[in-house]
mmCIF file of C-alpha atoms and ligand atoms in Angstrom:
data_model
loop_
_atom_site.group_PDB
_atom_site.id
_atom_site.type_symbol
_atom_site.label_atom_id
_atom_site.label_comp_id
_atom_site.label_asym_id
_atom_site.label_seq_id
_atom_site.Cartn_x
_atom_site.Cartn_y
_atom_site.Cartn_z
ATOM 1 C CA MET H 1 26.669 54.318 -49.892
ATOM 2 C CA ASN H 2 29.766 55.627 -48.545
ATOM 3 C CA PRO H 3 31.336 53.275 -45.756
ATOM 4 C CA LEU H 4 33.460 56.201 -44.340
ATOM 5 C CA LYS H 5 30.766 57.842 -42.154
ATOM 6 C CA PHE H 6 31.112 55.066 -40.051
ATOM 7 C CA VAL H 7 35.184 55.744 -39.491
ATOM 8 C CA ARG H 8 36.731 57.470 -36.552
ATOM 9 C CA PRO H 9 36.859 60.088 -37.047
ATOM 10 C CA ASN H 10 40.332 60.663 -35.761
ATOM 11 C CA ILE H 11 41.657 57.369 -38.352
ATOM 12 C CA LEU H 12 40.174 59.659 -40.659
ATOM 13 C CA ALA H 13 41.897 62.182 -40.611
ATOM 14 C CA LEU H 14 45.322 59.965 -39.313
ATOM 15 C CA GLU H 15 48.346 61.507 -41.206
ATOM 16 C CA PRO H 16 50.007 57.580 -41.610
ATOM 17 C CA TYR H 17 54.065 57.086 -39.659
ATOM 18 C CA SER H 18 56.972 57.970 -43.691
ATOM 19 C CA THR H 19 58.928 55.378 -43.152
ATOM 20 C CA ALA H 20 62.194 55.580 -44.783
ATOM 21 C CA ARG H 21 61.105 53.636 -48.072
ATOM 22 C CA ASP H 22 57.884 55.196 -48.162
ATOM 23 C CA GLU H 23 60.138 58.839 -48.964
ATOM 24 C CA PHE H 24 62.234 57.392 -50.942
ATOM 25 C CA LYS H 25 60.838 57.444 -54.141
ATOM 26 C CA GLY H 26 63.993 55.036 -56.483
ATOM 27 C CA GLY H 27 65.704 55.828 -58.458
ATOM 28 C CA ASP H 28 69.650 54.434 -59.635
ATOM 29 C CA ILE H 29 70.829 53.970 -55.082
ATOM 30 C CA SER H 30 73.919 51.966 -54.157
ATOM 31 C CA VAL H 31 74.103 53.034 -50.696
ATOM 32 C CA TRP H 32 71.520 53.179 -48.179
ATOM 33 C CA ILE H 33 72.282 54.976 -45.835
ATOM 34 C CA ASP H 34 69.031 56.264 -45.100
ATOM 35 C CA ALA H 35 67.032 54.042 -42.123
ATOM 36 C CA ASN H 36 69.894 53.563 -39.900
ATOM 37 C CA GLU H 37 69.916 50.149 -40.838
ATOM 38 C CA SER H 38 72.956 48.067 -40.643
ATOM 39 C CA PRO H 39 75.105 48.309 -43.111
ATOM 40 C CA TYR H 40 76.244 44.555 -42.975
ATOM 41 C CA PRO H 41 73.980 42.307 -45.153
ATOM 42 C CA SER H 42 72.987 38.768 -42.702
ATOM 43 C CA GLY H 43 70.833 38.227 -44.883
ATOM 44 C CA VAL H 44 68.095 40.551 -43.012
ATOM 45 C CA ASN H 45 69.581 43.394 -42.386
ATOM 46 C CA ARG H 46 67.673 45.945 -45.112
ATOM 47 C CA TYR H 47 63.357 46.553 -43.153
ATOM 48 C CA PRO H 48 61.051 45.127 -45.273
ATOM 49 C CA ASP H 49 58.318 46.805 -47.294
ATOM 50 C CA PRO H 50 56.436 48.116 -45.125
ATOM 51 C CA HIS H 51 53.508 48.119 -48.687
ATOM 52 C CA HIS H 52 53.814 43.987 -49.456
ATOM 53 C CA ARG H 53 53.044 45.043 -52.773
ATOM 54 C CA LYS H 54 55.364 41.322 -54.865
ATOM 55 C CA LEU H 55 51.776 39.889 -52.301
ATOM 56 C CA LYS H 56 49.487 41.906 -53.149
ATOM 57 C CA HIS H 57 50.065 41.587 -56.387
ATOM 58 C CA GLU H 58 50.808 37.884 -56.055
ATOM 59 C CA ILE H 59 46.811 37.321 -54.011
ATOM 60 C CA ALA H 60 44.966 40.088 -56.242
ATOM 61 C CA LYS H 61 45.592 36.966 -58.599
ATOM 62 C CA LEU H 62 45.192 34.397 -57.149
ATOM 63 C CA LYS H 63 41.264 35.507 -55.286
ATOM 64 C CA GLY H 64 40.693 38.105 -58.108
ATOM 65 C CA VAL H 65 40.843 40.775 -56.093
ATOM 66 C CA ASP H 66 42.377 44.749 -57.692
ATOM 67 C CA GLU H 67 46.069 44.883 -55.187
ATOM 68 C CA ASN H 68 43.823 48.327 -53.382
ATOM 69 C CA GLN H 69 41.223 46.212 -51.942
ATOM 70 C CA ILE H 70 44.101 43.555 -50.013
ATOM 71 C CA PHE H 71 45.309 44.524 -46.376
ATOM 72 C CA ILE H 72 47.848 41.760 -45.182
ATOM 73 C CA GLY H 73 48.057 40.866 -41.322
ATOM 74 C CA GLY H 74 50.911 39.853 -39.920
ATOM 75 C CA ALA H 75 49.366 38.289 -36.675
ATOM 76 C CA GLY H 76 46.722 36.398 -39.130
ATOM 77 C CA SER H 77 43.113 37.331 -39.151
ATOM 78 C CA ASP H 78 43.137 37.558 -35.366
ATOM 79 C CA GLU H 79 44.940 41.899 -36.648
ATOM 80 C CA ALA H 80 42.398 42.723 -39.216
ATOM 81 C CA ILE H 81 40.481 41.463 -36.970
ATOM 82 C CA ASP H 82 41.942 43.835 -34.544
ATOM 83 C CA LEU H 83 42.443 46.172 -36.989
ATOM 84 C CA SER H 84 38.751 46.136 -37.849
ATOM 85 C CA PHE H 85 37.200 47.408 -34.398
ATOM 86 C CA ARG H 86 39.856 50.130 -34.006
ATOM 87 C CA ILE H 87 39.215 51.493 -36.976
ATOM 88 C CA PHE H 88 35.534 52.027 -36.525
ATOM 89 C CA CYS H 89 34.513 52.052 -33.448
ATOM 90 C CA ARG H 90 34.819 54.236 -30.387
ATOM 91 C CA PRO H 91 36.017 53.458 -27.456
ATOM 92 C CA GLY H 92 33.673 52.967 -25.129
ATOM 93 C CA VAL H 93 30.586 54.171 -27.482
ATOM 94 C CA ASP H 94 30.011 52.587 -29.995
ATOM 95 C CA ASN H 95 29.727 48.918 -30.720
ATOM 96 C CA ALA H 96 28.871 46.397 -32.625
ATOM 97 C CA VAL H 97 26.623 43.291 -33.070
ATOM 98 C CA SER H 98 27.628 39.614 -33.660
ATOM 99 C CA ILE H 99 26.246 35.862 -34.141
ATOM 100 C CA SER H 100 26.836 34.305 -31.033
ATOM 101 C CA PRO H 101 27.808 31.280 -30.799
ATOM 102 C CA SER H 102 30.878 31.667 -32.949
ATOM 103 C CA TYR H 103 34.247 32.532 -33.048
ATOM 104 C CA GLY H 104 36.564 33.841 -29.797
ATOM 105 C CA VAL H 105 38.692 36.178 -30.535
ATOM 106 C CA TYR H 106 35.357 38.909 -31.540
ATOM 107 C CA LYS H 107 34.533 38.720 -28.056
ATOM 108 C CA VAL H 108 38.015 39.315 -26.983
ATOM 109 C CA SER H 109 39.244 42.222 -28.946
ATOM 110 C CA ALA H 110 35.885 44.219 -29.070
ATOM 111 C CA ALA H 111 36.858 44.008 -25.120
ATOM 112 C CA ILE H 112 40.330 45.027 -25.415
ATOM 113 C CA ASN H 113 39.348 47.488 -27.423
ATOM 114 C CA ASP H 114 36.726 48.650 -24.707
ATOM 115 C CA VAL H 115 34.169 47.758 -27.187
ATOM 116 C CA GLU H 116 30.881 46.168 -26.283
ATOM 117 C CA LEU H 117 30.103 43.605 -28.223
ATOM 118 C CA ARG H 118 25.740 41.713 -28.646
ATOM 119 C CA GLU H 119 25.472 38.643 -29.459
ATOM 120 C CA VAL H 120 22.556 37.614 -30.569
ATOM 121 C CA SER H 121 21.829 33.489 -31.229
ATOM 122 C CA LEU H 122 21.808 32.194 -34.322
ATOM 123 C CA ARG H 123 18.639 29.704 -34.932
ATOM 124 C CA ASP H 124 18.435 26.534 -33.101
ATOM 125 C CA ASP H 125 19.306 25.035 -36.495
ATOM 126 C CA TYR H 126 22.227 27.294 -36.513
ATOM 127 C CA THR H 127 20.807 29.821 -39.665
ATOM 128 C CA LEU H 128 21.325 33.534 -39.300
ATOM 129 C CA PRO H 129 18.553 35.335 -37.292
ATOM 130 C CA THR H 130 18.829 38.083 -39.433
ATOM 131 C CA GLU H 131 15.832 40.904 -37.638
ATOM 132 C CA ALA H 132 16.867 39.541 -34.552
ATOM 133 C CA LEU H 133 20.976 40.287 -35.958
ATOM 134 C CA LEU H 134 19.467 44.190 -37.795
ATOM 135 C CA ALA H 135 16.773 44.407 -34.104
ATOM 136 C CA ALA H 136 19.818 44.596 -31.786
ATOM 137 C CA ALA H 137 22.025 47.380 -33.258
ATOM 138 C CA ASP H 138 21.816 50.890 -32.579
ATOM 139 C CA GLU H 139 22.673 53.979 -34.444
ATOM 140 C CA ASN H 140 26.214 53.830 -32.908
ATOM 141 C CA SER H 141 26.687 50.201 -33.630
ATOM 142 C CA LYS H 142 29.031 50.079 -36.785
ATOM 143 C CA LEU H 143 30.961 46.448 -36.879
ATOM 144 C CA LEU H 144 28.203 43.345 -37.721
ATOM 145 C CA TRP H 145 30.602 40.008 -37.079
ATOM 146 C CA LEU H 146 29.865 36.719 -39.417
ATOM 147 C CA CYS H 147 31.450 34.416 -39.259
ATOM 148 C CA SER H 148 30.948 32.306 -42.941
ATOM 149 C CA PRO H 149 30.983 28.960 -42.095
ATOM 150 C CA ASN H 150 31.516 29.821 -38.785
ATOM 151 C CA ASN H 151 33.347 28.256 -36.454
ATOM 152 C CA PRO H 152 31.788 25.836 -34.006
ATOM 153 C CA THR H 153 28.998 25.357 -35.903
ATOM 154 C CA ALA H 154 30.543 24.181 -38.765
ATOM 155 C CA ASN H 155 28.164 25.250 -40.818
ATOM 156 C CA ALA H 156 28.237 28.217 -44.441
ATOM 157 C CA PHE H 157 25.616 30.703 -44.508
ATOM 158 C CA SER H 158 23.245 31.388 -47.268
ATOM 159 C CA ILE H 159 25.003 34.298 -49.273
ATOM 160 C CA GLU H 160 21.361 35.947 -50.038
ATOM 161 C CA ASP H 161 20.956 36.060 -45.390
ATOM 162 C CA MET H 162 24.601 38.237 -46.232
ATOM 163 C CA GLU H 163 24.039 39.776 -48.712
ATOM 164 C CA TYR H 164 20.485 40.866 -47.289
ATOM 165 C CA LEU H 165 22.944 42.459 -43.672
ATOM 166 C CA ALA H 166 25.054 44.209 -46.017
ATOM 167 C CA ASP H 167 21.858 46.145 -47.385
ATOM 168 C CA ASN H 168 20.498 46.589 -44.637
ATOM 169 C CA PHE H 169 23.031 47.119 -41.184
ATOM 170 C CA ASN H 170 23.595 51.189 -41.403
ATOM 171 C CA GLY H 171 27.304 50.092 -40.609
ATOM 172 C CA ILE H 172 30.329 47.792 -41.752
ATOM 173 C CA VAL H 173 29.776 43.670 -42.289
ATOM 174 C CA VAL H 174 32.856 42.062 -41.683
ATOM 175 C CA VAL H 175 32.797 38.244 -43.079
ATOM 176 C CA ASP H 176 34.818 36.080 -41.758
ATOM 177 C CA GLU H 177 35.699 33.847 -44.138
ATOM 178 C CA ALA H 178 38.983 31.352 -42.834
ATOM 179 C CA TYR H 179 36.854 27.722 -44.244
ATOM 180 C CA THR H 180 35.949 29.860 -47.204
ATOM 181 C CA ASP H 181 38.186 26.525 -48.980
ATOM 182 C CA PHE H 182 36.488 23.811 -48.047
ATOM 183 C CA SER H 183 32.649 25.355 -48.397
ATOM 184 C CA SER H 184 29.844 24.417 -50.732
ATOM 185 C CA LEU H 185 28.868 28.151 -50.874
ATOM 186 C CA PRO H 186 30.821 30.592 -52.941
ATOM 187 C CA SER H 187 33.416 33.453 -51.363
ATOM 188 C CA MET H 188 31.638 37.441 -50.459
ATOM 189 C CA LEU H 189 34.005 38.020 -52.276
ATOM 190 C CA THR H 190 32.455 37.372 -55.422
ATOM 191 C CA VAL H 191 29.699 39.601 -54.743
ATOM 192 C CA LEU H 192 32.667 41.891 -52.591
ATOM 193 C CA GLN H 193 32.085 45.043 -55.699
ATOM 194 C CA ARG H 194 28.379 45.491 -54.680
ATOM 195 C CA HIS H 195 28.784 45.879 -51.225
ATOM 196 C CA PRO H 196 30.954 49.563 -50.215
ATOM 197 C CA ASN H 197 30.669 48.421 -46.673
ATOM 198 C CA LEU H 198 31.676 44.683 -46.976
ATOM 199 C CA ILE H 199 34.849 44.120 -45.453
ATOM 200 C CA VAL H 200 35.933 39.862 -45.825
ATOM 201 C CA LEU H 201 38.461 38.431 -43.464
ATOM 202 C CA GLN H 202 40.894 35.768 -45.564
ATOM 203 C CA THR H 203 43.515 33.494 -44.092
ATOM 204 C CA PHE H 204 46.528 30.649 -45.077
ATOM 205 C CA SER H 205 46.408 29.209 -41.333
ATOM 206 C CA LYS H 206 44.018 26.714 -42.821
ATOM 207 C CA ALA H 207 43.517 25.413 -46.060
ATOM 208 C CA TRP H 208 46.339 26.875 -47.304
ATOM 209 C CA GLY H 209 48.837 24.834 -44.087
ATOM 210 C CA MET H 210 50.889 28.046 -42.715
ATOM 211 C CA ALA H 211 49.468 28.780 -40.041
ATOM 212 C CA SER H 212 53.343 29.398 -38.008
ATOM 213 C CA LEU H 213 52.875 32.161 -40.747
ATOM 214 C CA ARG H 214 50.688 34.132 -39.078
ATOM 215 C CA ILE H 215 48.612 35.429 -42.486
ATOM 216 C CA GLY H 216 46.263 36.957 -42.865
ATOM 217 C CA MET H 217 44.379 38.667 -45.177
ATOM 218 C CA ALA H 218 41.374 41.463 -45.198
ATOM 219 C CA PHE H 219 39.053 42.245 -48.717
ATOM 220 C CA ALA H 220 37.351 44.913 -48.650
ATOM 221 C CA ALA H 221 36.674 48.328 -51.324
ATOM 222 C CA PRO H 222 39.576 50.581 -51.801
ATOM 223 C CA GLU H 223 39.277 53.352 -49.216
ATOM 224 C CA ILE H 224 38.522 50.698 -46.675
ATOM 225 C CA ALA H 225 41.664 49.094 -47.808
ATOM 226 C CA GLU H 226 43.579 51.498 -47.144
ATOM 227 C CA LEU H 227 42.678 52.446 -43.819
ATOM 228 C CA TYR H 228 43.720 49.319 -42.710
ATOM 229 C CA GLY H 229 47.968 50.196 -44.562
ATOM 230 C CA ARG H 230 47.652 53.617 -43.142
ATOM 231 C CA VAL H 231 46.666 52.288 -39.074
ATOM 232 C CA LYS H 232 48.564 48.874 -39.054
ATOM 233 C CA TYR H 233 51.814 48.533 -37.274
ATOM 234 C CA PRO H 234 54.530 50.514 -40.394
ATOM 235 C CA TYR H 235 56.302 46.596 -40.553
ATOM 236 C CA ASN H 236 53.884 44.115 -39.431
ATOM 237 C CA ILE H 237 54.885 41.332 -41.865
ATOM 238 C CA ASN H 238 58.726 40.565 -41.780
ATOM 239 C CA GLY H 239 61.260 39.959 -44.882
ATOM 240 C CA PRO H 240 61.921 35.886 -43.795
ATOM 241 C CA THR H 241 57.794 35.844 -43.697
ATOM 242 C CA GLN H 242 56.895 37.267 -47.060
ATOM 243 C CA GLU H 243 59.345 35.514 -49.377
ATOM 244 C CA GLU H 244 58.657 32.268 -48.153
ATOM 245 C CA LEU H 245 55.391 33.783 -48.566
ATOM 246 C CA LEU H 246 55.606 34.679 -51.961
ATOM 247 C CA ARG H 247 57.171 31.625 -52.650
ATOM 248 C CA ARG H 248 55.120 28.869 -51.749
ATOM 249 C CA ILE H 249 52.284 30.918 -53.183
ATOM 250 C CA GLU H 250 53.683 30.144 -56.688
ATOM 251 C CA SER H 251 53.700 26.704 -56.181
ATOM 252 C CA THR H 252 51.077 25.570 -54.253
ATOM 253 C CA ASP H 253 48.901 24.171 -55.503
ATOM 254 C CA ILE H 254 45.878 23.059 -52.599
ATOM 255 C CA SER H 255 43.202 21.837 -54.611
ATOM 256 C CA ALA H 256 43.942 18.044 -54.006
ATOM 257 C CA GLN H 257 44.399 18.277 -49.865
ATOM 258 C CA VAL H 258 41.967 20.468 -49.574
ATOM 259 C CA GLN H 259 39.208 17.359 -51.531
ATOM 260 C CA GLU H 260 41.388 15.103 -49.551
ATOM 261 C CA ILE H 261 39.964 16.959 -46.427
ATOM 262 C CA ILE H 262 36.549 17.387 -47.517
ATOM 263 C CA SER H 263 36.015 13.323 -48.643
ATOM 264 C CA GLU H 264 37.696 12.620 -45.110
ATOM 265 C CA ARG H 265 34.854 15.229 -43.715
ATOM 266 C CA LYS H 266 32.480 12.647 -44.858
ATOM 267 C CA HIS H 267 33.999 9.724 -44.458
ATOM 268 C CA LEU H 268 34.573 11.258 -40.645
ATOM 269 C CA SER H 269 30.577 12.252 -40.491
ATOM 270 C CA LYS H 270 29.519 8.535 -41.582
ATOM 271 C CA GLU H 271 31.415 6.417 -39.595
ATOM 272 C CA LEU H 272 30.834 8.848 -36.162
ATOM 273 C CA SER H 273 27.103 9.044 -37.329
ATOM 274 C CA LYS H 274 26.586 4.695 -37.693
ATOM 275 C CA ASN H 275 28.665 4.938 -33.490
ATOM 276 C CA PRO H 276 25.119 4.538 -31.475
ATOM 277 C CA ILE H 277 26.961 7.226 -28.892
ATOM 278 C CA VAL H 278 27.157 9.771 -31.418
ATOM 279 C CA ARG H 279 23.809 12.336 -30.176
ATOM 280 C CA LYS H 280 23.961 14.242 -34.103
ATOM 281 C CA ILE H 281 26.278 15.688 -36.728
ATOM 282 C CA PHE H 282 26.288 19.125 -37.316
ATOM 283 C CA HIS H 283 26.803 19.310 -40.918
ATOM 284 C CA SER H 284 29.781 21.486 -42.349
ATOM 285 C CA ASP H 285 31.409 23.217 -44.245
ATOM 286 C CA ALA H 286 34.608 24.121 -42.656
ATOM 287 C CA ASN H 287 37.457 21.228 -42.308
ATOM 288 C CA PHE H 288 36.016 20.380 -39.267
ATOM 289 C CA ILE H 289 32.522 18.759 -37.317
ATOM 290 C CA LEU H 290 31.227 19.394 -34.711
ATOM 291 C CA VAL H 291 29.342 16.235 -32.701
ATOM 292 C CA LYS H 292 26.624 16.230 -30.051
ATOM 293 C CA PHE H 293 27.112 12.857 -27.451
ATOM 294 C CA ASP H 294 25.331 12.212 -24.587
ATOM 295 C CA ASP H 295 28.800 12.837 -22.017
ATOM 296 C CA PRO H 296 31.330 14.513 -23.759
ATOM 297 C CA ASP H 297 33.664 14.782 -21.402
ATOM 298 C CA THR H 298 34.124 11.899 -20.768
ATOM 299 C CA ILE H 299 34.881 11.040 -23.915
ATOM 300 C CA TYR H 300 36.722 13.420 -24.445
ATOM 301 C CA ASP H 301 38.969 12.749 -21.676
ATOM 302 C CA TYR H 302 39.225 8.809 -22.944
ATOM 303 C CA LEU H 303 40.343 10.402 -26.861
ATOM 304 C CA ILE H 304 43.642 12.190 -24.356
ATOM 305 C CA SER H 305 43.456 9.437 -22.774
ATOM 306 C CA ASN H 306 44.591 7.069 -25.873
ATOM 307 C CA GLY H 307 46.668 10.440 -27.502
ATOM 308 C CA VAL H 308 44.640 12.320 -29.508
ATOM 309 C CA ILE H 309 43.059 15.614 -29.160
ATOM 310 C CA VAL H 310 40.045 17.090 -30.058
ATOM 311 C CA ARG H 311 38.146 21.109 -28.938
ATOM 312 C CA ASN H 312 35.981 20.985 -26.275
ATOM 313 C CA ARG H 313 32.517 23.155 -26.975
ATOM 314 C CA ASN H 314 29.952 21.251 -24.227
ATOM 315 C CA ARG H 315 30.518 24.621 -22.602
ATOM 316 C CA VAL H 316 29.489 27.089 -25.429
ATOM 317 C CA LYS H 317 26.848 28.360 -24.917
ATOM 318 C CA GLY H 318 25.154 26.847 -28.376
ATOM 319 C CA CYS H 319 27.491 23.687 -29.015
ATOM 320 C CA GLU H 320 26.214 21.889 -25.589
ATOM 321 C CA GLY H 321 27.103 18.406 -25.811
ATOM 322 C CA THR H 322 29.307 19.052 -28.406
ATOM 323 C CA LEU H 323 33.353 17.551 -29.516
ATOM 324 C CA ARG H 324 34.048 20.014 -32.116
ATOM 325 C CA ILE H 325 36.673 17.431 -33.967
ATOM 326 C CA THR H 326 39.487 18.843 -37.301
ATOM 327 C CA VAL H 327 39.648 15.839 -40.046
ATOM 328 C CA GLY H 328 42.899 14.679 -40.621
ATOM 329 C CA THR H 329 45.258 12.571 -42.161
ATOM 330 C CA PRO H 330 42.939 9.464 -42.912
ATOM 331 C CA GLU H 331 45.086 7.319 -40.593
ATOM 332 C CA GLU H 332 44.102 9.833 -38.325
ATOM 333 C CA ASN H 333 39.995 9.418 -38.297
ATOM 334 C CA ALA H 334 41.085 5.846 -38.639
ATOM 335 C CA LYS H 335 42.267 5.858 -35.120
ATOM 336 C CA VAL H 336 39.382 8.408 -33.957
ATOM 337 C CA ILE H 337 36.599 6.213 -35.339
ATOM 338 C CA SER H 338 37.713 2.883 -34.430
ATOM 339 C CA LEU H 339 38.729 4.685 -30.051
ATOM 340 C CA LEU H 340 35.022 5.946 -30.504
ATOM 341 C CA ASN H 341 33.576 2.398 -31.831
ATOM 342 C CA ALA H 342 35.979 0.887 -28.907
ATOM 343 C CA LEU H 343 32.868 2.778 -26.467
ATOM 344 C CA THR H 344 30.191 1.761 -28.052
ATOM 345 C CA PRO H 345 27.883 -0.569 -25.491
ATOM 346 C CA HIS H 346 27.547 -4.235 -26.847
ATOM 347 C CA GLN H 347 24.347 -5.049 -27.090
HETATM 348 C C1 LIG D 1 41.228 29.757 -37.658
HETATM 349 C C2 LIG D 1 40.448 31.293 -37.640
HETATM 350 C C3 LIG D 1 41.299 31.605 -38.278
HETATM 351 C C4 LIG D 1 42.328 31.829 -38.758
HETATM 352 O O1 LIG D 1 43.735 33.157 -38.153
HETATM 353 P P1 LIG D 1 44.518 33.201 -37.961
HETATM 354 O O2 LIG D 1 44.425 34.585 -37.672
HETATM 355 O O3 LIG D 1 44.139 34.047 -39.256
HETATM 356 O O4 LIG D 1 45.517 32.109 -37.806
HETATM 357 C C5 LIG D 1 39.968 33.977 -38.679
HETATM 358 N N1 LIG D 1 39.541 32.592 -38.295
HETATM 359 C C6 LIG D 1 38.042 32.006 -37.316
HETATM 360 C C7 LIG D 1 37.104 31.827 -37.525
HETATM 361 C C8 LIG D 1 38.917 30.412 -37.337
HETATM 362 O O5 LIG D 1 38.834 29.495 -36.915
#
């Protein structure tokens, strides 16, 4: 399958903007007067590398992919989500298919790009409705959005189901893996080579603890990754952020924190499951748990009045009755447990 057949014709034909830094091919330069920059050193007076070469080199090592399979966004995964619509979907003509409930940005980004989003409900146990997803597609369906582990349901989908969709969907399958570091299932990066129509999104915002830097990634076959590089804003990651991220990737080992979050997730789930006001705790492969209560709105307000904010998902279709609780530090989790235990009706 040639994935380029799903690309908008104007994007395929696009001659990307060529920056001053693109046109200079190397040499021994001491006077930089090609980019209308200020000559006065301020630490940020020069334009940054538009191709993020050093970052791609580090991320390739980290993720076990080639440098030409990587796109890096400077507005988080949200940038990769928006660019995906812009690369593949003709406004007002093409559509995309998505699971529901899932991450709200897919819907907003589709609407901004004037692309119909066909939402297909997950099964009652939150597994993938593979046949219904395929049935929702027509010849103008260019993207299929999956999120695994899924926000807000917290579960990861089976690799087999996602590969089945990649094999059978006549378009591009995007798997958003923002929470993959917390999952018991492997990343779809492990099967990327087998699927030319697969795009995997990851981020430094969650397990890596760098939400404020706004760095997201897309991984795909080189001919697809290259399209993101063409369509992005030329200098989409500023210089200080590139340097800071590089420094942190080289010096950070997240494994201990990830392990603590996973063990705290288990502890939080176990303790809350003993509480009679808790109806259900859904299986989690992420750094949050989805918890069902009889009266979630009251509990939401009660937690706020005690200085604790969770995400109320009671009005999200498919998540009625639930609050989404991010796993915090052991002390923060203990506070949530004891606040909710204090609500337990006395026998
Ligand atoms: C948090 C989250 C992201 C991360 O977004 P960034 O823009 O990279 O911070 C992406 N996808 C999902 C499903 C998320 O929950």
